[in-house]
Amino acid sequence: MQLICQNCGKRYADQELLYHCNHCQEPLEVGEVFVGSIRVGNPLRQNMMDRYSDFFPYLQKTAVCLQEGFTPLFKSSSFAQKLGIQEVLLKNETQNPTWSFKDRGTMVAMNYAIQKGFHQFGTVSTGNMAVSVAAYGAAAGKKTVILVGNDIAKEKLAPIAIYGAQVILVDGEYGNLYQESIRLGWKHGIYFINSDHPLRVEGYKTIAYEICEQTNFNPPDYMIVPTSSGGLLRGIEKGFAEFMAAGFIAKKPKLVCAQAAGCAPIVKAWENDAEKIVCWQNPQTEAHAIANPMPPSGNRVLQILRQEQGFAVAVAEDAILQTQKDLAQNGLFVQPASAVALAAAIKLVKEGLLPRQARIACVLTGSGLKYTSVLSKQQLSYQTCGIEKLEGLLKNL
Ligand SMILES: *Cc1c(COP(=O)(O)O)cnc(C)c1O
Ligand SMILES: [Zn+2]
């Protein structure tokens, strides 16, 4: 397998532990696939790698799989009406085995690593990625280590540990843990599948493939993507690019990078017309899953937005929580980070940046049940009454 630097073009062969270019430090990407077909068949009896195997030529077989992907693309006429645009599609990634899209990337990266003879896995994360890697490590019967900062909220620890993973709370600068884990993994044969690992990004391509199929190969005009490290946005862009090269679609959606205003390093660089992001000081947002102050794929995301006529937008904290509530009151309970996409769409419509005839898709990245302590900020109300008074309440609902 070849890894290619999208910035300087340098190529690397069989360097499965490399994330970033030695030459310019920008993220590496697996070479694009230009030809291929979809293995038509009953998706109820396929996995992602069966259906899209042509686009993963480096994977010989599937050693571990939890039937991730094939998530619904929900067409919300109620939000289309509310926003006053033609179509609002919601890609419901909360229906993955560990309730976020991270499973797609974990699956591809872990299968590749098993094929390469690795027996130990790890990641640096306090949230969805930690849970995902722990689950797939368990399913594969492999040793798995999860590194978390030692200020992690207690409610997040048990859902990682339940899978049997070794959880290590590391004291020190959390930002340095990403690099340090890659260095130590290299040295001790532990395959770290961090946020923007090239094969993790490969897994995310399947979101774009599925959206193409689910829209009868007429994908939306805009894809709005909650962005932290930038891995998800990179993967979605690559997926559409490959399906266009293979002749399935005639045009790609424009990509919108959505961040929380309390931690928006990519949006800031975008607004300053800068080519490189700078570290965000003092991140403050309930959207923890996208609060990376120094996104390792941030510069690459800026490059993609420029190339693809996309843009970046930040949304305020109250808009995030309000949208989380609005989504739930339409039947979809997502975490604050995931509500950021639709909140961004609402803001863009108000600012006249999304035309009325636009068809958009938002990625609902992860489940609201992952992070219930935020609900104390939602001002939810309850009623109490004696059983003899119940009828009085019910007849006047
Ligand atoms: C990881 C994550 C994101 C952002 O993904 P990146 O690849 O880091 O940009 C968005 N939403 C949720 C819920 C996540 O867990
Ligand atoms: Zn390079």
mmCIF file of C-alpha atoms and ligand atoms in Angstrom:
data_model
loop_
_atom_site.group_PDB
_atom_site.id
_atom_site.type_symbol
_atom_site.label_atom_id
_atom_site.label_comp_id
_atom_site.label_asym_id
_atom_site.label_seq_id
_atom_site.Cartn_x
_atom_site.Cartn_y
_atom_site.Cartn_z
ATOM 1 C CA MET A 1 0.000 0.000 0.000
ATOM 2 C CA GLN A 2 1.178 3.498 -0.836
ATOM 3 C CA LEU A 3 0.699 6.512 1.384
ATOM 4 C CA ILE A 4 0.860 9.869 -0.351
ATOM 5 C CA CYS A 5 1.357 13.324 1.117
ATOM 6 C CA GLN A 6 -1.409 15.514 -0.308
ATOM 7 C CA ASN A 7 0.700 18.564 0.349
ATOM 8 C CA CYS A 8 4.152 17.864 -1.114
ATOM 9 C CA GLY A 9 3.421 14.684 -3.058
ATOM 10 C CA LYS A 10 6.020 12.534 -1.321
ATOM 11 C CA ARG A 11 5.189 8.803 -1.450
ATOM 12 C CA TYR A 12 5.763 6.132 1.173
ATOM 13 C CA ALA A 13 5.484 2.370 0.611
ATOM 14 C CA ASP A 14 4.561 -0.091 3.371
ATOM 15 C CA GLN A 15 4.889 2.329 6.246
ATOM 16 C CA GLU A 16 1.747 1.328 8.103
ATOM 17 C CA LEU A 17 2.649 3.192 11.276
ATOM 18 C CA LEU A 18 3.206 6.519 9.573
ATOM 19 C CA TYR A 19 0.519 9.199 9.897
ATOM 20 C CA HIS A 20 2.248 12.305 8.682
ATOM 21 C CA CYS A 21 4.790 13.195 6.025
ATOM 22 C CA ASN A 22 8.371 13.212 7.288
ATOM 23 C CA HIS A 23 9.090 16.029 4.916
ATOM 24 C CA CYS A 24 6.293 18.557 5.553
ATOM 25 C CA GLN A 25 4.369 17.060 8.545
ATOM 26 C CA GLU A 26 1.060 17.123 6.681
ATOM 27 C CA PRO A 27 -1.230 14.056 6.917
ATOM 28 C CA LEU A 28 -0.727 11.097 4.593
ATOM 29 C CA GLU A 29 -3.477 9.580 2.510
ATOM 30 C CA VAL A 30 -3.921 6.188 0.882
ATOM 31 C CA GLY A 31 -3.745 6.485 -2.932
ATOM 32 C CA GLU A 32 -7.106 7.181 -4.560
ATOM 33 C CA VAL A 33 -9.016 4.388 -6.315
ATOM 34 C CA PHE A 34 -10.261 5.474 -9.750
ATOM 35 C CA VAL A 35 -12.073 2.404 -10.993
ATOM 36 C CA GLY A 36 -14.359 -0.048 -9.273
ATOM 37 C CA SER A 37 -17.885 -1.265 -8.972
ATOM 38 C CA ILE A 38 -20.332 -1.786 -6.143
ATOM 39 C CA ARG A 39 -20.876 -5.448 -5.291
ATOM 40 C CA VAL A 40 -24.614 -5.414 -5.700
ATOM 41 C CA GLY A 41 -26.400 -7.740 -3.329
ATOM 42 C CA ASN A 42 -28.570 -7.719 -0.265
ATOM 43 C CA PRO A 43 -26.927 -5.326 2.216
ATOM 44 C CA LEU A 44 -28.608 -7.259 5.035
ATOM 45 C CA ARG A 45 -26.235 -10.075 4.183
ATOM 46 C CA GLN A 46 -23.172 -7.981 3.346
ATOM 47 C CA ASN A 47 -20.698 -5.945 5.318
ATOM 48 C CA MET A 48 -19.171 -2.679 4.099
ATOM 49 C CA MET A 49 -16.066 -4.445 2.905
ATOM 50 C CA ASP A 50 -18.091 -6.922 0.831
ATOM 51 C CA ARG A 51 -20.072 -4.219 -0.893
ATOM 52 C CA TYR A 52 -17.252 -1.745 -1.497
ATOM 53 C CA SER A 53 -14.277 -4.121 -1.710
ATOM 54 C CA ASP A 54 -13.055 -2.611 -5.002
ATOM 55 C CA PHE A 55 -12.346 0.614 -3.147
ATOM 56 C CA PHE A 56 -10.277 -1.134 -0.462
ATOM 57 C CA PRO A 57 -7.817 -3.043 -2.684
ATOM 58 C CA TYR A 58 -5.306 -3.380 0.166
ATOM 59 C CA LEU A 59 -7.690 -5.411 2.364
ATOM 60 C CA GLN A 60 -7.590 -9.124 1.614
ATOM 61 C CA LYS A 61 -10.078 -10.387 4.175
ATOM 62 C CA THR A 62 -12.241 -9.262 7.053
ATOM 63 C CA ALA A 63 -10.912 -10.553 10.361
ATOM 64 C CA VAL A 64 -13.071 -8.354 12.585
ATOM 65 C CA CYS A 65 -16.436 -6.774 11.866
ATOM 66 C CA LEU A 66 -19.389 -5.681 14.003
ATOM 67 C CA GLN A 67 -21.682 -4.943 11.040
ATOM 68 C CA GLU A 68 -20.931 -1.224 11.103
ATOM 69 C CA GLY A 69 -22.193 1.212 8.497
ATOM 70 C CA PHE A 70 -25.274 0.959 6.264
ATOM 71 C CA THR A 71 -26.849 3.651 8.426
ATOM 72 C CA PRO A 72 -30.088 5.415 7.496
ATOM 73 C CA LEU A 73 -30.170 8.632 5.492
ATOM 74 C CA PHE A 74 -33.227 10.248 6.992
ATOM 75 C CA LYS A 75 -35.057 12.828 4.916
ATOM 76 C CA SER A 76 -36.440 15.427 7.274
ATOM 77 C CA SER A 77 -39.274 17.389 5.707
ATOM 78 C CA SER A 78 -39.811 19.138 9.009
ATOM 79 C CA PHE A 79 -36.288 20.620 9.066
ATOM 80 C CA ALA A 80 -36.429 21.373 5.332
ATOM 81 C CA GLN A 81 -39.559 23.396 6.036
ATOM 82 C CA LYS A 82 -38.096 25.050 9.108
ATOM 83 C CA LEU A 83 -34.950 26.102 7.211
ATOM 84 C CA GLY A 84 -36.856 26.998 4.064
ATOM 85 C CA ILE A 85 -34.638 24.956 1.776
ATOM 86 C CA GLN A 86 -35.396 22.157 -0.624
ATOM 87 C CA GLU A 87 -34.083 19.118 1.215
ATOM 88 C CA VAL A 88 -32.480 18.243 4.566
ATOM 89 C CA LEU A 89 -30.919 14.803 4.824
ATOM 90 C CA LEU A 90 -29.607 13.441 8.117
ATOM 91 C CA LYS A 91 -27.038 10.635 7.977
ATOM 92 C CA ASN A 92 -27.744 8.846 11.221
ATOM 93 C CA GLU A 93 -24.377 7.532 12.372
ATOM 94 C CA THR A 94 -25.686 6.910 15.884
ATOM 95 C CA GLN A 95 -26.852 3.521 14.574
ATOM 96 C CA ASN A 96 -23.347 2.078 14.464
ATOM 97 C CA PRO A 97 -22.236 -0.718 16.847
ATOM 98 C CA THR A 98 -20.754 1.755 19.336
ATOM 99 C CA TRP A 99 -23.123 4.612 18.457
ATOM 100 C CA SER A 100 -20.804 6.759 16.348
ATOM 101 C CA PHE A 101 -19.221 6.808 12.871
ATOM 102 C CA LYS A 102 -15.816 6.050 14.449
ATOM 103 C CA ASP A 103 -16.612 2.332 13.973
ATOM 104 C CA ARG A 104 -16.188 2.607 10.207
ATOM 105 C CA GLY A 105 -12.607 3.796 10.594
ATOM 106 C CA THR A 106 -11.731 1.428 13.413
ATOM 107 C CA MET A 107 -12.953 -1.509 11.330
ATOM 108 C CA VAL A 108 -10.811 -0.708 8.294
ATOM 109 C CA ALA A 109 -7.674 0.208 10.246
ATOM 110 C CA MET A 110 -7.835 -2.805 12.545
ATOM 111 C CA ASN A 111 -8.400 -5.268 9.720
ATOM 112 C CA TYR A 112 -5.463 -3.864 7.824
ATOM 113 C CA ALA A 113 -3.231 -4.041 10.900
ATOM 114 C CA ILE A 114 -4.269 -7.627 11.693
ATOM 115 C CA GLN A 115 -3.401 -8.521 8.112
ATOM 116 C CA LYS A 116 0.014 -6.951 8.705
ATOM 117 C CA GLY A 117 0.526 -9.134 11.782
ATOM 118 C CA PHE A 118 -0.203 -6.707 14.626
ATOM 119 C CA HIS A 119 -1.646 -8.118 17.855
ATOM 120 C CA GLN A 120 -1.896 -5.041 20.058
ATOM 121 C CA PHE A 121 -4.014 -1.966 19.479
ATOM 122 C CA GLY A 122 -4.524 1.394 21.040
ATOM 123 C CA THR A 123 -5.911 4.880 20.714
ATOM 124 C CA VAL A 124 -5.770 8.254 22.409
ATOM 125 C CA SER A 125 -9.282 9.463 23.112
ATOM 126 C CA THR A 126 -11.741 10.125 25.896
ATOM 127 C CA GLY A 127 -14.848 9.628 23.893
ATOM 128 C CA ASN A 128 -16.284 7.812 20.927
ATOM 129 C CA MET A 129 -13.000 6.642 19.444
ATOM 130 C CA ALA A 130 -11.912 5.078 22.735
ATOM 131 C CA VAL A 131 -15.150 3.110 22.969
ATOM 132 C CA SER A 132 -14.928 2.060 19.332
ATOM 133 C CA VAL A 133 -11.334 0.795 19.482
ATOM 134 C CA ALA A 134 -12.063 -0.993 22.779
ATOM 135 C CA ALA A 135 -15.060 -2.747 21.211
ATOM 136 C CA TYR A 136 -13.278 -3.867 18.049
ATOM 137 C CA GLY A 137 -10.221 -4.973 20.044
ATOM 138 C CA ALA A 138 -12.546 -7.123 22.139
ATOM 139 C CA ALA A 139 -14.307 -8.530 19.081
ATOM 140 C CA ALA A 140 -10.954 -9.371 17.509
ATOM 141 C CA GLY A 141 -9.673 -10.947 20.743
ATOM 142 C CA LYS A 142 -6.678 -8.579 20.821
ATOM 143 C CA LYS A 143 -4.982 -6.655 23.599
ATOM 144 C CA THR A 144 -6.162 -3.071 23.542
ATOM 145 C CA VAL A 145 -4.898 -0.050 25.425
ATOM 146 C CA ILE A 146 -6.751 3.241 25.665
ATOM 147 C CA LEU A 147 -4.852 6.350 26.746
ATOM 148 C CA VAL A 148 -6.914 9.114 28.315
ATOM 149 C CA GLY A 149 -6.036 12.373 30.041
ATOM 150 C CA ASN A 150 -6.309 12.053 33.805
ATOM 151 C CA ASP A 151 -8.917 14.811 34.037
ATOM 152 C CA ILE A 152 -11.404 12.578 32.199
ATOM 153 C CA ALA A 153 -14.998 12.721 33.475
ATOM 154 C CA LYS A 154 -15.846 9.602 35.517
ATOM 155 C CA GLU A 155 -18.964 8.866 33.447
ATOM 156 C CA LYS A 156 -16.747 8.235 30.427
ATOM 157 C CA LEU A 157 -14.410 5.639 31.959
ATOM 158 C CA ALA A 158 -16.681 2.663 32.593
ATOM 159 C CA PRO A 159 -18.092 2.527 29.031
ATOM 160 C CA ILE A 160 -14.521 2.053 27.792
ATOM 161 C CA ALA A 161 -13.422 -0.382 30.482
ATOM 162 C CA ILE A 162 -16.505 -2.625 30.106
ATOM 163 C CA TYR A 163 -15.060 -3.987 26.842
ATOM 164 C CA GLY A 164 -12.034 -5.302 28.706
ATOM 165 C CA ALA A 165 -9.597 -2.748 27.336
ATOM 166 C CA GLN A 166 -6.716 -1.569 29.469
ATOM 167 C CA VAL A 167 -7.461 2.061 30.294
ATOM 168 C CA ILE A 168 -4.521 4.249 31.302
ATOM 169 C CA LEU A 169 -5.047 7.727 32.712
ATOM 170 C CA VAL A 170 -1.970 9.672 31.698
ATOM 171 C CA ASP A 171 -0.766 12.696 33.612
ATOM 172 C CA GLY A 172 0.780 15.442 31.502
ATOM 173 C CA GLU A 173 -0.006 17.542 28.444
ATOM 174 C CA TYR A 174 -2.895 15.754 26.673
ATOM 175 C CA GLY A 175 -1.974 17.404 23.377
ATOM 176 C CA ASN A 176 1.404 15.628 23.342
ATOM 177 C CA LEU A 177 -0.157 12.223 23.854
ATOM 178 C CA TYR A 178 -1.084 11.865 20.176
ATOM 179 C CA GLN A 179 2.562 12.080 19.025
ATOM 180 C CA GLU A 180 3.926 10.161 21.997
ATOM 181 C CA SER A 181 1.523 7.254 21.410
ATOM 182 C CA ILE A 182 2.586 6.994 17.764
ATOM 183 C CA ARG A 183 6.267 7.009 18.772
ATOM 184 C CA LEU A 184 5.807 4.353 21.464
ATOM 185 C CA GLY A 185 3.515 2.271 19.278
ATOM 186 C CA TRP A 186 6.186 2.207 16.605
ATOM 187 C CA LYS A 187 8.756 1.088 19.145
ATOM 188 C CA HIS A 188 6.665 -1.617 20.843
ATOM 189 C CA GLY A 189 4.479 -2.959 18.062
ATOM 190 C CA ILE A 190 1.234 -1.399 19.272
ATOM 191 C CA TYR A 191 -0.922 -0.229 16.413
ATOM 192 C CA PHE A 192 -2.404 3.116 17.459
ATOM 193 C CA ILE A 193 -5.532 4.027 15.523
ATOM 194 C CA ASN A 194 -5.788 7.727 16.378
ATOM 195 C CA SER A 195 -8.101 10.397 15.046
ATOM 196 C CA ASP A 196 -6.704 11.011 11.550
ATOM 197 C CA HIS A 197 -4.861 7.743 10.921
ATOM 198 C CA PRO A 198 -4.832 7.243 7.119
ATOM 199 C CA LEU A 199 -6.785 3.962 7.335
ATOM 200 C CA ARG A 200 -9.303 5.389 9.792
ATOM 201 C CA VAL A 201 -9.926 8.086 7.177
ATOM 202 C CA GLU A 202 -10.366 5.300 4.587
ATOM 203 C CA GLY A 203 -13.209 3.819 6.614
ATOM 204 C CA TYR A 204 -15.043 7.151 6.581
ATOM 205 C CA LYS A 205 -15.201 7.049 2.772
ATOM 206 C CA THR A 206 -18.104 4.641 3.101
ATOM 207 C CA ILE A 207 -20.348 7.432 4.444
ATOM 208 C CA ALA A 208 -20.018 9.133 1.051
ATOM 209 C CA TYR A 209 -20.511 5.864 -0.845
ATOM 210 C CA GLU A 210 -23.715 5.121 1.044
ATOM 211 C CA ILE A 211 -25.066 8.637 0.535
ATOM 212 C CA CYS A 212 -24.476 8.225 -3.215
ATOM 213 C CA GLU A 213 -26.463 4.995 -3.208
ATOM 214 C CA GLN A 214 -29.159 6.376 -0.907
ATOM 215 C CA THR A 215 -29.760 9.387 -3.183
ATOM 216 C CA ASN A 216 -29.819 7.292 -6.321
ATOM 217 C CA PHE A 217 -26.403 8.747 -7.254
ATOM 218 C CA ASN A 218 -27.637 12.303 -7.068
ATOM 219 C CA PRO A 219 -25.838 13.429 -3.876
ATOM 220 C CA PRO A 220 -26.797 16.645 -2.047
ATOM 221 C CA ASP A 221 -25.295 20.042 -2.916
ATOM 222 C CA TYR A 222 -23.740 20.486 0.535
ATOM 223 C CA MET A 223 -22.389 18.101 3.158
ATOM 224 C CA ILE A 224 -22.082 19.610 6.615
ATOM 225 C CA VAL A 225 -19.513 17.858 8.779
ATOM 226 C CA PRO A 226 -18.781 18.401 12.493
ATOM 227 C CA THR A 227 -14.998 18.648 12.546
ATOM 228 C CA SER A 228 -12.365 18.012 15.172
ATOM 229 C CA SER A 229 -9.138 16.380 13.915
ATOM 230 C CA GLY A 230 -10.385 16.637 10.320
ATOM 231 C CA GLY A 231 -10.336 12.886 9.650
ATOM 232 C CA LEU A 232 -14.076 12.616 9.016
ATOM 233 C CA LEU A 233 -14.177 15.492 6.546
ATOM 234 C CA ARG A 234 -11.138 14.109 4.699
ATOM 235 C CA GLY A 235 -12.731 10.679 4.443
ATOM 236 C CA ILE A 236 -16.050 11.988 3.143
ATOM 237 C CA GLU A 237 -14.286 14.128 0.537
ATOM 238 C CA LYS A 238 -12.212 11.160 -0.640
ATOM 239 C CA GLY A 239 -15.283 8.935 -0.864
ATOM 240 C CA PHE A 240 -17.127 11.346 -3.159
ATOM 241 C CA ALA A 241 -13.959 11.936 -5.218
ATOM 242 C CA GLU A 242 -13.515 8.198 -5.768
ATOM 243 C CA PHE A 243 -17.154 7.642 -6.718
ATOM 244 C CA MET A 244 -16.914 10.521 -9.181
ATOM 245 C CA ALA A 245 -13.701 9.126 -10.675
ATOM 246 C CA ALA A 246 -15.369 5.721 -10.967
ATOM 247 C CA GLY A 247 -18.259 7.331 -12.855
ATOM 248 C CA PHE A 248 -21.045 6.855 -10.301
ATOM 249 C CA ILE A 249 -21.770 10.538 -9.727
ATOM 250 C CA ALA A 250 -21.449 13.601 -11.938
ATOM 251 C CA LYS A 251 -20.693 16.137 -9.219
ATOM 252 C CA LYS A 252 -19.466 16.207 -5.642
ATOM 253 C CA PRO A 253 -21.172 18.022 -2.780
ATOM 254 C CA LYS A 254 -19.499 21.140 -1.418
ATOM 255 C CA LEU A 255 -18.104 20.454 2.020
ATOM 256 C CA VAL A 256 -18.822 22.572 5.061
ATOM 257 C CA CYS A 257 -16.564 22.253 8.096
ATOM 258 C CA ALA A 258 -18.662 22.937 11.203
ATOM 259 C CA GLN A 259 -17.081 23.693 14.579
ATOM 260 C CA ALA A 260 -18.220 24.975 17.965
ATOM 261 C CA ALA A 261 -17.423 28.666 18.496
ATOM 262 C CA GLY A 262 -15.728 27.712 21.783
ATOM 263 C CA CYS A 263 -13.077 25.701 19.907
ATOM 264 C CA ALA A 264 -12.842 26.655 16.248
ATOM 265 C CA PRO A 265 -9.207 26.660 15.071
ATOM 266 C CA ILE A 266 -10.094 25.680 11.491
ATOM 267 C CA VAL A 267 -12.864 28.265 11.171
ATOM 268 C CA LYS A 268 -10.548 30.944 12.533
ATOM 269 C CA ALA A 269 -7.835 30.140 9.981
ATOM 270 C CA TRP A 270 -10.477 30.040 7.249
ATOM 271 C CA GLU A 271 -11.833 33.460 8.179
ATOM 272 C CA ASN A 272 -8.287 34.865 8.299
ATOM 273 C CA ASP A 273 -7.576 33.368 4.899
ATOM 274 C CA ALA A 274 -4.600 31.580 6.467
ATOM 275 C CA GLU A 275 -3.060 28.395 5.126
ATOM 276 C CA LYS A 276 -2.205 27.020 8.524
ATOM 277 C CA ILE A 277 -4.189 26.672 11.701
ATOM 278 C CA VAL A 278 -2.910 27.899 15.044
ATOM 279 C CA CYS A 279 -3.543 26.226 18.375
ATOM 280 C CA TRP A 280 -6.840 27.326 19.996
ATOM 281 C CA GLN A 281 -6.308 28.615 23.511
ATOM 282 C CA ASN A 282 -8.653 27.453 26.247
ATOM 283 C CA PRO A 283 -11.324 25.383 24.406
ATOM 284 C CA GLN A 284 -14.743 25.780 25.986
ATOM 285 C CA THR A 285 -17.712 23.886 24.643
ATOM 286 C CA GLU A 286 -20.167 21.142 25.536
ATOM 287 C CA ALA A 287 -19.334 19.633 22.135
ATOM 288 C CA HIS A 288 -16.422 17.687 23.676
ATOM 289 C CA ALA A 289 -16.172 15.255 20.774
ATOM 290 C CA ILE A 290 -15.028 18.066 18.478
ATOM 291 C CA ALA A 291 -12.951 20.136 20.888
ATOM 292 C CA ASN A 292 -9.472 19.473 19.498
ATOM 293 C CA PRO A 293 -7.505 22.725 19.901
ATOM 294 C CA MET A 294 -4.842 21.717 17.355
ATOM 295 C CA PRO A 295 -6.442 19.458 14.703
ATOM 296 C CA PRO A 296 -3.712 17.306 13.113
ATOM 297 C CA SER A 297 -5.514 17.389 9.751
ATOM 298 C CA GLY A 298 -6.567 21.022 10.070
ATOM 299 C CA ASN A 299 -4.328 22.379 7.302
ATOM 300 C CA ARG A 300 -5.470 19.631 4.966
ATOM 301 C CA VAL A 301 -9.103 20.502 5.708
ATOM 302 C CA LEU A 302 -8.391 24.142 4.758
ATOM 303 C CA GLN A 303 -6.853 22.925 1.501
ATOM 304 C CA ILE A 304 -9.918 20.756 0.719
ATOM 305 C CA LEU A 305 -12.307 23.640 1.438
ATOM 306 C CA ARG A 306 -10.407 25.883 -0.974
ATOM 307 C CA GLN A 307 -10.217 23.211 -3.683
ATOM 308 C CA GLU A 308 -13.867 22.175 -3.381
ATOM 309 C CA GLN A 309 -15.464 25.603 -2.913
ATOM 310 C CA GLY A 310 -16.464 24.660 0.594
ATOM 311 C CA PHE A 311 -16.418 26.791 3.698
ATOM 312 C CA ALA A 312 -16.040 26.705 7.450
ATOM 313 C CA VAL A 313 -18.489 27.961 10.039
ATOM 314 C CA ALA A 314 -18.643 28.123 13.835
ATOM 315 C CA VAL A 315 -21.808 27.954 15.916
ATOM 316 C CA ALA A 316 -22.517 29.376 19.355
ATOM 317 C CA GLU A 317 -23.074 27.225 22.415
ATOM 318 C CA ASP A 318 -26.765 28.120 22.867
ATOM 319 C CA ALA A 319 -27.466 27.257 19.216
ATOM 320 C CA ILE A 320 -25.801 23.854 19.688
ATOM 321 C CA LEU A 321 -27.917 22.979 22.720
ATOM 322 C CA GLN A 322 -31.089 24.331 21.110
ATOM 323 C CA THR A 323 -30.461 22.210 18.007
ATOM 324 C CA GLN A 324 -29.753 19.131 20.134
ATOM 325 C CA LYS A 325 -33.195 19.649 21.659
ATOM 326 C CA ASP A 326 -34.882 20.331 18.296
ATOM 327 C CA LEU A 327 -33.412 17.150 16.834
ATOM 328 C CA ALA A 328 -34.566 15.117 19.838
ATOM 329 C CA GLN A 329 -38.041 16.606 19.460
ATOM 330 C CA ASN A 330 -37.990 15.237 15.931
ATOM 331 C CA GLY A 331 -37.049 11.800 17.256
ATOM 332 C CA LEU A 332 -33.264 11.972 16.886
ATOM 333 C CA PHE A 333 -31.227 12.235 20.098
ATOM 334 C CA VAL A 334 -27.618 13.103 19.274
ATOM 335 C CA GLN A 335 -24.720 14.470 21.300
ATOM 336 C CA PRO A 336 -23.909 18.200 21.233
ATOM 337 C CA ALA A 337 -20.990 17.723 18.785
ATOM 338 C CA SER A 338 -23.382 16.122 16.311
ATOM 339 C CA ALA A 339 -25.985 18.875 16.648
ATOM 340 C CA VAL A 340 -23.298 21.301 15.443
ATOM 341 C CA ALA A 341 -23.880 20.285 11.799
ATOM 342 C CA LEU A 342 -27.558 21.201 11.717
ATOM 343 C CA ALA A 343 -26.944 24.279 13.877
ATOM 344 C CA ALA A 344 -24.407 25.361 11.235
ATOM 345 C CA ALA A 345 -26.971 24.833 8.477
ATOM 346 C CA ILE A 346 -29.485 27.025 10.301
ATOM 347 C CA LYS A 347 -26.877 29.771 10.664
ATOM 348 C CA LEU A 348 -25.822 29.520 7.015
ATOM 349 C CA VAL A 349 -29.412 29.834 5.799
ATOM 350 C CA LYS A 350 -29.914 32.927 7.982
ATOM 351 C CA GLU A 351 -26.761 34.463 6.538
ATOM 352 C CA GLY A 352 -27.904 33.730 3.000
ATOM 353 C CA LEU A 353 -25.000 31.391 2.324
ATOM 354 C CA LEU A 354 -27.203 28.406 1.497
ATOM 355 C CA PRO A 355 -29.534 28.999 -1.450
ATOM 356 C CA ARG A 356 -33.253 28.173 -1.092
ATOM 357 C CA GLN A 357 -33.048 25.409 -3.681
ATOM 358 C CA ALA A 358 -30.174 23.724 -1.832
ATOM 359 C CA ARG A 359 -30.204 20.083 -0.887
ATOM 360 C CA ILE A 360 -28.041 19.497 2.170
ATOM 361 C CA ALA A 361 -26.900 16.553 4.269
ATOM 362 C CA CYS A 362 -25.746 16.775 7.887
ATOM 363 C CA VAL A 363 -23.764 13.985 9.514
ATOM 364 C CA LEU A 364 -25.327 13.052 12.861
ATOM 365 C CA THR A 365 -22.013 11.729 14.147
ATOM 366 C CA GLY A 366 -22.833 10.200 17.544
ATOM 367 C CA SER A 367 -25.547 9.303 20.043
ATOM 368 C CA GLY A 368 -26.893 11.596 22.747
ATOM 369 C CA LEU A 369 -26.843 8.733 25.261
ATOM 370 C CA LYS A 370 -23.042 8.911 25.294
ATOM 371 C CA TYR A 371 -23.061 12.112 27.251
ATOM 372 C CA THR A 372 -26.072 12.534 29.478
ATOM 373 C CA SER A 373 -24.610 14.986 31.995
ATOM 374 C CA VAL A 374 -25.101 17.789 29.445
ATOM 375 C CA LEU A 375 -28.855 17.289 29.787
ATOM 376 C CA SER A 376 -28.759 19.281 33.032
ATOM 377 C CA LYS A 377 -28.330 22.336 30.762
ATOM 378 C CA GLN A 378 -31.439 21.579 28.750
ATOM 379 C CA GLN A 379 -34.133 22.898 31.122
ATOM 380 C CA LEU A 380 -36.327 19.829 30.838
ATOM 381 C CA SER A 381 -39.455 19.749 32.974
ATOM 382 C CA TYR A 382 -41.408 17.003 34.676
ATOM 383 C CA GLN A 383 -44.762 16.781 36.381
ATOM 384 C CA THR A 384 -45.817 14.908 39.491
ATOM 385 C CA CYS A 385 -49.271 14.075 40.783
ATOM 386 C CA GLY A 386 -51.152 11.643 43.020
ATOM 387 C CA ILE A 387 -52.711 8.682 41.210
ATOM 388 C CA GLU A 388 -56.220 9.962 41.998
ATOM 389 C CA LYS A 389 -55.466 13.230 40.178
ATOM 390 C CA LEU A 390 -53.998 11.496 37.110
ATOM 391 C CA GLU A 391 -57.216 11.566 35.109
ATOM 392 C CA GLY A 392 -57.481 15.310 35.545
ATOM 393 C CA LEU A 393 -54.069 15.712 33.931
ATOM 394 C CA LEU A 394 -54.584 13.214 31.120
ATOM 395 C CA LYS A 395 -57.942 14.466 29.909
ATOM 396 C CA ASN A 396 -56.521 17.956 29.389
ATOM 397 C CA LEU A 397 -53.189 16.923 27.800
HETATM 398 C C1 LIG B 1 -14.772 12.168 16.294
HETATM 399 C C2 LIG B 1 -16.036 12.922 16.214
HETATM 400 C C3 LIG B 1 -16.221 14.010 15.338
HETATM 401 C C4 LIG B 1 -15.120 14.621 14.503
HETATM 402 O O1 LIG B 1 -14.324 13.742 13.776
HETATM 403 P P1 LIG B 1 -12.845 14.111 13.316
HETATM 404 O O2 LIG B 1 -12.499 13.016 12.386
HETATM 405 O O3 LIG B 1 -11.960 14.114 14.526
HETATM 406 O O4 LIG B 1 -12.883 15.459 12.667
HETATM 407 C C5 LIG B 1 -17.488 14.586 15.269
HETATM 408 N N1 LIG B 1 -18.506 14.155 16.043
HETATM 409 C C6 LIG B 1 -18.363 13.127 16.914
HETATM 410 C C7 LIG B 1 -19.530 12.708 17.737
HETATM 411 C C8 LIG B 1 -17.134 12.472 17.022
HETATM 412 O O5 LIG B 1 -17.011 11.466 17.899
HETATM 413 ZN ZN ZN B 2 4.677 16.161 2.547
#
